[in-house]
CSV table of C-alpha atoms in Angstrom, one decimal:
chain,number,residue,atom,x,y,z
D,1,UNK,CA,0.0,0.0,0.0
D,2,UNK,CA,1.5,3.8,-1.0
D,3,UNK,CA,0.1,5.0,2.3
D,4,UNK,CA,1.6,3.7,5.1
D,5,UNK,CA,0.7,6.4,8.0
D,6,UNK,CA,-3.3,7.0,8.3
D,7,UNK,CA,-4.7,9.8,10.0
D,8,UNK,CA,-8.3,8.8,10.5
D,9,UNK,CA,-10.6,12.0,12.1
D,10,UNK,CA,-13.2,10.4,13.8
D,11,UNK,CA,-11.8,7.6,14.0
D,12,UNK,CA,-13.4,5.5,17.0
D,13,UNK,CA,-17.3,6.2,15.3
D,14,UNK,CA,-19.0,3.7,13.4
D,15,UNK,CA,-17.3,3.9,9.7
D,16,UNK,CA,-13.8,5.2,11.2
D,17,UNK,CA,-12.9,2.4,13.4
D,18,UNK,CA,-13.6,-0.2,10.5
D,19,UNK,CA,-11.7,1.7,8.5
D,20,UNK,CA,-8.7,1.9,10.9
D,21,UNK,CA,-9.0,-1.9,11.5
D,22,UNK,CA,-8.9,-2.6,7.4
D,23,UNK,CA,-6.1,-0.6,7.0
D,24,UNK,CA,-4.3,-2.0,10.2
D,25,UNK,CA,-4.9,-5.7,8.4
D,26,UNK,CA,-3.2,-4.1,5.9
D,27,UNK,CA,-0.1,-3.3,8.2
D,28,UNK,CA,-0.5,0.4,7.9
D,29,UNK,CA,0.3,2.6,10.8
D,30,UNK,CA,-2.8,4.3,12.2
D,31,UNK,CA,-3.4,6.8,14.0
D,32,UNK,CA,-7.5,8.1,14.9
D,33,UNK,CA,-8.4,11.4,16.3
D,34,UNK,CA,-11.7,11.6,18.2
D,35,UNK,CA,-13.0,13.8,20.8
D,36,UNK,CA,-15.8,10.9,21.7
D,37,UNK,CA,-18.8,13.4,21.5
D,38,UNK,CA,-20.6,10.8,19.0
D,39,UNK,CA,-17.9,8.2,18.7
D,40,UNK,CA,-17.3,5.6,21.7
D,41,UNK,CA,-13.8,3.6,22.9
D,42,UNK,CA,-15.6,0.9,22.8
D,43,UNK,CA,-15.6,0.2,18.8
D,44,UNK,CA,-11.5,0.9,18.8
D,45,UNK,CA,-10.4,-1.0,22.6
D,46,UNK,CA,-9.8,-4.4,20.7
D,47,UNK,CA,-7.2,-2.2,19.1
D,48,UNK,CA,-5.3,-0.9,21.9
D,49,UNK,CA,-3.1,-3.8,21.4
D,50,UNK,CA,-1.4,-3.6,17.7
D,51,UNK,CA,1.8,-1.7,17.7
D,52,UNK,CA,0.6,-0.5,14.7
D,53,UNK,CA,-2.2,1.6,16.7
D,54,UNK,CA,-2.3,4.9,18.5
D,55,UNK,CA,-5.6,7.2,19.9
D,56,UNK,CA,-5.6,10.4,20.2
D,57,UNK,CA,-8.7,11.9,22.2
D,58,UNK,CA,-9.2,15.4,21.4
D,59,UNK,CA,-11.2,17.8,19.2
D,60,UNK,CA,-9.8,18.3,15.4
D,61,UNK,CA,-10.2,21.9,15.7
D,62,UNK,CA,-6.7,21.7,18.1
D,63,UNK,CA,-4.9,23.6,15.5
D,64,UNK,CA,-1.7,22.4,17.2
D,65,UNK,CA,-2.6,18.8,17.5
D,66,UNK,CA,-3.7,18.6,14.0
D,67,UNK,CA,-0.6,20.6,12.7
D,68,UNK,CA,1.6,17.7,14.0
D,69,UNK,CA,-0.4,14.6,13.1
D,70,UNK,CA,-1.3,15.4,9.4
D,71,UNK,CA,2.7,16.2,9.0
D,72,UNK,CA,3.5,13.2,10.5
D,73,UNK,CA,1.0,11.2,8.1
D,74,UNK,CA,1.0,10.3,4.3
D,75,UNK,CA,-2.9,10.7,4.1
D,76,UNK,CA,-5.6,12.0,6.3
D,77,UNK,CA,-9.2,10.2,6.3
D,78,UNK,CA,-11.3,13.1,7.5
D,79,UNK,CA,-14.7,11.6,9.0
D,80,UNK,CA,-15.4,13.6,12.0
D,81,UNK,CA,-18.9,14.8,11.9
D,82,UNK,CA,-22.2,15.1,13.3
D,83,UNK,CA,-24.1,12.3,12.8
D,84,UNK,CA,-27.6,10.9,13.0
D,85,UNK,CA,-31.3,13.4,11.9
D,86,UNK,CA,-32.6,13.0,15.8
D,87,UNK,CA,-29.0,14.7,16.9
D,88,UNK,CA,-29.2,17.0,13.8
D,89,UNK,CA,-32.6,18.5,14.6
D,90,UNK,CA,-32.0,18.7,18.9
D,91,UNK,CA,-28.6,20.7,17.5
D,92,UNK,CA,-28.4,22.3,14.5
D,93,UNK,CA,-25.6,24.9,16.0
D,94,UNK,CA,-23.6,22.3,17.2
D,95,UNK,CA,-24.0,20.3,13.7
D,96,UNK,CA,-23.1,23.3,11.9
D,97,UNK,CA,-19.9,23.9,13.6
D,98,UNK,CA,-18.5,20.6,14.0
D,99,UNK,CA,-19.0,19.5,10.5
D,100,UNK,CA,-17.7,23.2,9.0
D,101,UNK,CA,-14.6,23.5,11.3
D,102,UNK,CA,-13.4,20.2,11.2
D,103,UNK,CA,-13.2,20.3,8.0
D,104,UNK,CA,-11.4,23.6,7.7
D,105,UNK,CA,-8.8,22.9,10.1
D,106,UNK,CA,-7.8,19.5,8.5
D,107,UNK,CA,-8.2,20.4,4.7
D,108,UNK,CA,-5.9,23.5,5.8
D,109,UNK,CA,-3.5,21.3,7.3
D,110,UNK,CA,-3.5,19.0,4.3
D,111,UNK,CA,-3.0,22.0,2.0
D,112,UNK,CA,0.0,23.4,3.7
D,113,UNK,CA,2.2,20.0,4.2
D,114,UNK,CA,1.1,18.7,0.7
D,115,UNK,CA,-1.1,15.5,2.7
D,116,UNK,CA,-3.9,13.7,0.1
D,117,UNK,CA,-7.4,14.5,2.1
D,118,UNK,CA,-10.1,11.6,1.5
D,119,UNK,CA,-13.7,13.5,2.7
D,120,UNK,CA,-16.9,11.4,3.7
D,121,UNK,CA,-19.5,13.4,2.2
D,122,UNK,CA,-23.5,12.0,2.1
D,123,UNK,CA,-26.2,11.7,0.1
D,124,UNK,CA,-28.0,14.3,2.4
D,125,UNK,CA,-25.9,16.6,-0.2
D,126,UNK,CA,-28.6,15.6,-2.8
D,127,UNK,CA,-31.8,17.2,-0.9
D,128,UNK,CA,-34.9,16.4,-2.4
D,129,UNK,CA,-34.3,16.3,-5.4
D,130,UNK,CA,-37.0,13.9,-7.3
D,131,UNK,CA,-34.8,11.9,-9.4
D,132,UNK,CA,-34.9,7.7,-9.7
D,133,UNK,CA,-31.3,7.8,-9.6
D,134,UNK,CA,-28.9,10.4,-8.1
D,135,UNK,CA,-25.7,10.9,-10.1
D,136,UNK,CA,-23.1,13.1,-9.0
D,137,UNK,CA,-23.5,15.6,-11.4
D,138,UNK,CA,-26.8,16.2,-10.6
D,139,UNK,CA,-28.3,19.4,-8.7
D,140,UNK,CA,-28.7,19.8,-5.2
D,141,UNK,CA,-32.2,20.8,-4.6
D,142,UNK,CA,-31.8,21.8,-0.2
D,143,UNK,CA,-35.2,22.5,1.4
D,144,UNK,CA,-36.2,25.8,3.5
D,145,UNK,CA,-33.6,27.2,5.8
D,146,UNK,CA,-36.2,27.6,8.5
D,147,UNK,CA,-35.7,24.0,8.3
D,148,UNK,CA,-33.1,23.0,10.4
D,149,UNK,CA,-33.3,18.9,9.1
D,150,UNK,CA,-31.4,20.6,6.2
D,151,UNK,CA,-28.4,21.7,8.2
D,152,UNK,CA,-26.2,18.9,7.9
D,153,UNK,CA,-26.9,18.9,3.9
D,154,UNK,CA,-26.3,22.2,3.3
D,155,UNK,CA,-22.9,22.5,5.9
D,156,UNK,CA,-21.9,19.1,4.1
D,157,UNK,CA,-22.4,21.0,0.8
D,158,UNK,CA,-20.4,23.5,1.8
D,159,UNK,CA,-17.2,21.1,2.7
D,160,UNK,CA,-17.6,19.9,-0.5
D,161,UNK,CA,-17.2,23.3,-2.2
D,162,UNK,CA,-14.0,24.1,0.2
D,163,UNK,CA,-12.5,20.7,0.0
D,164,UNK,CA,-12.8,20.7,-4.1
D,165,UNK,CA,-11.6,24.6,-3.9
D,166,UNK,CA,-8.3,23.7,-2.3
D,167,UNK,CA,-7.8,21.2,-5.2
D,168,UNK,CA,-8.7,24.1,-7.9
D,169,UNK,CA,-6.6,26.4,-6.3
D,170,UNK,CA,-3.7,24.6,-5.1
D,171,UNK,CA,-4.3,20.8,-6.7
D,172,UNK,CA,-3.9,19.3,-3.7
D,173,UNK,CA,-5.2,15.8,-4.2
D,174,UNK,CA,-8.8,15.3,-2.8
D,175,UNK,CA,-11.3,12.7,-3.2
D,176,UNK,CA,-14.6,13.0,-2.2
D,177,UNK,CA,-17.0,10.0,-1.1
D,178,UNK,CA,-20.9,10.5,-0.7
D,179,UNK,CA,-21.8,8.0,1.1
D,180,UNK,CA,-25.7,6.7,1.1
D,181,UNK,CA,-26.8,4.9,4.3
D,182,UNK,CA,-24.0,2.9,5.4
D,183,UNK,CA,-24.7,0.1,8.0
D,184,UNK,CA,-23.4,-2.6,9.8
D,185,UNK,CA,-21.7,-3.6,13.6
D,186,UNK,CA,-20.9,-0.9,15.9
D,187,UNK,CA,-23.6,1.2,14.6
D,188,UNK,CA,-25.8,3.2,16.9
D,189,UNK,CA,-29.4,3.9,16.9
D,190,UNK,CA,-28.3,6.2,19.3
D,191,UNK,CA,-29.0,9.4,17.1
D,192,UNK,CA,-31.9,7.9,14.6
D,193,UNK,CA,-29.9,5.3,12.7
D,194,UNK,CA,-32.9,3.4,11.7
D,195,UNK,CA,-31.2,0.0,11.2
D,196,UNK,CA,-29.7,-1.0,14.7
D,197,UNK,CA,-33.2,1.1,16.3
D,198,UNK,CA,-35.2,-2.0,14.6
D,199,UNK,CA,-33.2,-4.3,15.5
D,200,UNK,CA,-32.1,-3.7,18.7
D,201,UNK,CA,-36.4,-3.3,19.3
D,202,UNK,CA,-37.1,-6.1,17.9
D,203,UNK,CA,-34.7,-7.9,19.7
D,204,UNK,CA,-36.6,-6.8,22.8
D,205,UNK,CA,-40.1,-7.8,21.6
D,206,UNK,CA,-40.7,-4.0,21.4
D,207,UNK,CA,-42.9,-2.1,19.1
D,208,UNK,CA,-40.7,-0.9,16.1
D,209,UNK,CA,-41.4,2.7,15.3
D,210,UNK,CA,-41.9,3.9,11.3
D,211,UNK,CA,-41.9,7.4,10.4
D,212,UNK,CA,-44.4,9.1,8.0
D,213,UNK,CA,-46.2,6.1,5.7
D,214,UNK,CA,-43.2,3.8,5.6
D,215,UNK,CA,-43.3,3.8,1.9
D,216,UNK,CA,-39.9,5.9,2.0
D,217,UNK,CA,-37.1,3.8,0.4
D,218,UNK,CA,-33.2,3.6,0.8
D,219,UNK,CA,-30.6,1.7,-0.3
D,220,UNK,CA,-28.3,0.1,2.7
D,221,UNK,CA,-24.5,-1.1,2.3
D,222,UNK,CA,-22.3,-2.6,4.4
D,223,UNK,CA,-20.0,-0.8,6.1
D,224,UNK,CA,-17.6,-3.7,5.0
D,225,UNK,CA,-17.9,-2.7,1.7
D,226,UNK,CA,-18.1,0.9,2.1
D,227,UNK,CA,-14.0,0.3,3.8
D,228,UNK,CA,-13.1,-1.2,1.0
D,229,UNK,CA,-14.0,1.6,-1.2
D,230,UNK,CA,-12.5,4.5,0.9
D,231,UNK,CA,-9.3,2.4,0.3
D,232,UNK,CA,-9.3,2.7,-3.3
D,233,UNK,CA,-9.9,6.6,-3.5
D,234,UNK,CA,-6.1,7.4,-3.6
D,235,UNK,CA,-5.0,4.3,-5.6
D,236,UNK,CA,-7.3,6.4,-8.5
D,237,UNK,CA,-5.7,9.1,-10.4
D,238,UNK,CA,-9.1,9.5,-12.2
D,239,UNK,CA,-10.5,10.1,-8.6
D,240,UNK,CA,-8.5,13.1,-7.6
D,241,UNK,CA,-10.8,15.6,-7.0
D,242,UNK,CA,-13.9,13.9,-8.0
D,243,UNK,CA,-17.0,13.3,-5.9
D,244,UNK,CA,-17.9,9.6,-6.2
D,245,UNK,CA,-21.1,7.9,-4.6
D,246,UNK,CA,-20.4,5.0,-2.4
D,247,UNK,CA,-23.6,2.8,-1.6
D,248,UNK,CA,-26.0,-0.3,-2.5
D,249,UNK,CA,-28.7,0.6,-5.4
D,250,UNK,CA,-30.5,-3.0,-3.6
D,251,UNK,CA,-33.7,-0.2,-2.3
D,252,UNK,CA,-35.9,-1.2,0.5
D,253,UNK,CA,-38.7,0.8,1.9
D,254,UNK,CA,-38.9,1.0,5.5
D,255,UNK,CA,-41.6,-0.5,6.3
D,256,UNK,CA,-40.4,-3.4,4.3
D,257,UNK,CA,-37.3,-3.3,6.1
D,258,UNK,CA,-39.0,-2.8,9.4
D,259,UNK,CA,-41.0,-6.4,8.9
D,260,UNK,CA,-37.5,-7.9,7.2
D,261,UNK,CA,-36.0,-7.3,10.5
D,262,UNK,CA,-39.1,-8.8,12.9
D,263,UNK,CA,-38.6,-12.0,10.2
D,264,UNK,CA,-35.1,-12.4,10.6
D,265,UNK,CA,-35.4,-12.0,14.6
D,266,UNK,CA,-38.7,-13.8,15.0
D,267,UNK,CA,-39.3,-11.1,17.3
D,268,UNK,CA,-43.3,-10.1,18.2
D,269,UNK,CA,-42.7,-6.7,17.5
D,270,UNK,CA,-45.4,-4.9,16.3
D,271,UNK,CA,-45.1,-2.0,13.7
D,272,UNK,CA,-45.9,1.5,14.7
D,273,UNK,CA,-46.5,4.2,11.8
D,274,UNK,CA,-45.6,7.3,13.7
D,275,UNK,CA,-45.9,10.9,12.2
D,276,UNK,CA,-43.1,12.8,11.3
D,277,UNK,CA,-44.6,15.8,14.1
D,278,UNK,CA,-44.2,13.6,16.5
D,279,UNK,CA,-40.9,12.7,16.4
D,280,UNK,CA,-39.1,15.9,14.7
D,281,UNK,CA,-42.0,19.1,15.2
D,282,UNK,CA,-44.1,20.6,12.7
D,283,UNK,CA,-42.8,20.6,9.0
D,284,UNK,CA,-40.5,18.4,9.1
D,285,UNK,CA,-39.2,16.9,5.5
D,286,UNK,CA,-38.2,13.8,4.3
D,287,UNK,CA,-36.7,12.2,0.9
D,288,UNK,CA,-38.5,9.8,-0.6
D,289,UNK,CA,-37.1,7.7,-2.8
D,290,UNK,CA,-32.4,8.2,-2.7
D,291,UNK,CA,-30.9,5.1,-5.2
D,292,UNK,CA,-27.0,6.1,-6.3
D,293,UNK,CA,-25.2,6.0,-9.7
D,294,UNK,CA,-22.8,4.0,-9.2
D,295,UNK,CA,-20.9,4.5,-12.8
D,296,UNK,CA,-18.0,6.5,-11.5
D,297,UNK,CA,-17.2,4.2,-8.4
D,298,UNK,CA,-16.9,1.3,-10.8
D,299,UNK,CA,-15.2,3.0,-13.4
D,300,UNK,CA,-13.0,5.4,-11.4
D,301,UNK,CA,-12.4,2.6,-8.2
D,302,UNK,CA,-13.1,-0.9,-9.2
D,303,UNK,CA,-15.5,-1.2,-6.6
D,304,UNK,CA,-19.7,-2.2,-6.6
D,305,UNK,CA,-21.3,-3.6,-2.9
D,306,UNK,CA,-20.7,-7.4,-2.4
D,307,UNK,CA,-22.9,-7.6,0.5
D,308,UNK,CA,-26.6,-8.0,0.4
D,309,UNK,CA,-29.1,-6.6,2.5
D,310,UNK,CA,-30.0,-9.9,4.6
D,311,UNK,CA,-26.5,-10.3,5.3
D,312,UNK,CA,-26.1,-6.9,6.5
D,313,UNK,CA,-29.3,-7.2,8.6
D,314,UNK,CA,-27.7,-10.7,9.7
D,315,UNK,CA,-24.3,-9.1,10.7
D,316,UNK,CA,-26.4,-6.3,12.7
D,317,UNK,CA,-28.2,-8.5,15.0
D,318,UNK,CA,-25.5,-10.8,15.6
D,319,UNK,CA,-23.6,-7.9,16.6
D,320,UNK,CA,-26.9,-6.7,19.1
D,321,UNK,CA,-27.2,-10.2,20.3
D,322,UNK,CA,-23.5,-10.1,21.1
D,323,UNK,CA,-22.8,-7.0,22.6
């Protein structure tokens, strides 16, 4: 592998500490950066032992801090964020200022010692835009700013546009990966993720809630899969400075998914179709229908999903039942 010394933002969330243990299989050194607000020690302790491996607990706006990691890397993973609608809608200030200065302070720091920068992006980016597929040339349609549900799309946006600046103005290499609905072990329901919620309910018999109709779809991938893409981002000259979508086009809607998931646990879970009020306020908005184009990931990065949807809901409750 070129890059041997990864600096992984965010690394002890979800997606960043199965990224640092793929690249650690690959004998990389690793390094993570987390401040724990969303991520948890817990998904990076059985790493505490590989030499390889080091952990960093702190905020990525310590200019300082970052100043010395990124020079002493060969590529920096940046996937500190805000996660999660339910955390998105309690704090749309905090949302806005994690995911913008983050972003800034590593990108910066990338610029100035010359470091690739691979950014997780989302398909939030896309808004509602009422499309069957979503390419990533396509518009981004963002709801009503009095709406705060569109914060984290719009601030995401707005990374993209600064991340893809630094490239235009100074080609530093970056690569962009918008990711749609990535799932898996380790995953929270903590802050509305809507897989491990039904699981980890119907694991306890307990009534699985669906917001709005159900009829909503989205398309799930492993996070297993979704590693294995981020790798190939700076093996692809044609991805350098690209945007690519990273996700499963296998769509679901989520009522189907909610009664997939009381099938696979033989739970007695009932399903609940709660309104979107309830949950979230008055005018609260939803997508629809968000499938990717997956054109450029093939053709730039090799890569399509391997794993299928029951054997990502599989490798979710196994992971409940065991933890």
């Amino acid at each position: 592998m070129k890059h041997k010394r990864i600096l992984i933002t965010g690394g002890a969330g979800f997606i960043g500490s199965h990224l640092a243990e793929f690249f650690l299989e690959q004998n990389c050194q690793v390094t993570i950066v987390d401040n724990l607000s969303t991520g948890a020690w817990a998904n990076i302790q059985h790493l505490e032992q590989n030499e390889n491996f080091s952990a960093v607990i702190s905020c990525v706006t310590d200019e300082r801090l970052m100043d010395d990691l990124v020079r002493n890397s060969d590529i920096v993973y940046h996937l500190a964020s805000a996660v999660g609608v339910k955390l998105i809608m309690e704090k749309p200030i905090d949302t806005i200022d994690t995911i913008f200065h983050t972003t800034d302070m590593a990108i910066k720091k990338c610029s100035r010692y010359r470091k690739p920068f691979v950014f997780t992006s989302t398909s939030e980016v896309y808004g509602k835009l009422d499309k069957d597929v979503f390419s990533e040339d396509s518009d981004v349609l963002l709801g009503c700013a009095e709406k705060h549900r569109w914060a984290y799309a719009a601030t995401k946006a707005v990374d993209e546009f600064l991340i893809l600046a630094h490239h235009m103005q100074t080609n530093l290499p970056v690569y962009i990966a918008r990711l749609f609905n990535t799932v898996g072990p380790r995953q929270t329901g903590q802050y509305g993720m809507v897989l491990p919620n039904f699981v980890t309910r119907a694991l306890n018999n307990q009534p699985i809630r669906v917001f709005g109709n159900g009829q909503q779809t989205r398309c799930f991938c492993s996070v297993y899969d979704v590693v294995k893409a981020l790798a190939k981002f700076p093996q692809s000259k044609n991805a350098i400075g690209k945007v690519i979508n990273i996700g499963s086009q296998q769509e679901i809607s989520i009522k189907a998914l909610a009664e997939k998931v009381v099938e696979k646990t033989q739970s007695k879970s009932t399903i609940e179709l709660v309104p979107y009020s309830e949950v979230f306020g008055p005018g609260f908005d939803d997508i629809l229908k968000r499938v990717p184009d997956l054109t450029r990931a093939k053709n730039f990065l090799e890569w399509s999903p391997k794993c299928s949807l029951d054997d990502i809901i599989e490798q979710v409750i196994k992971d409940k039942q065991d933890g």
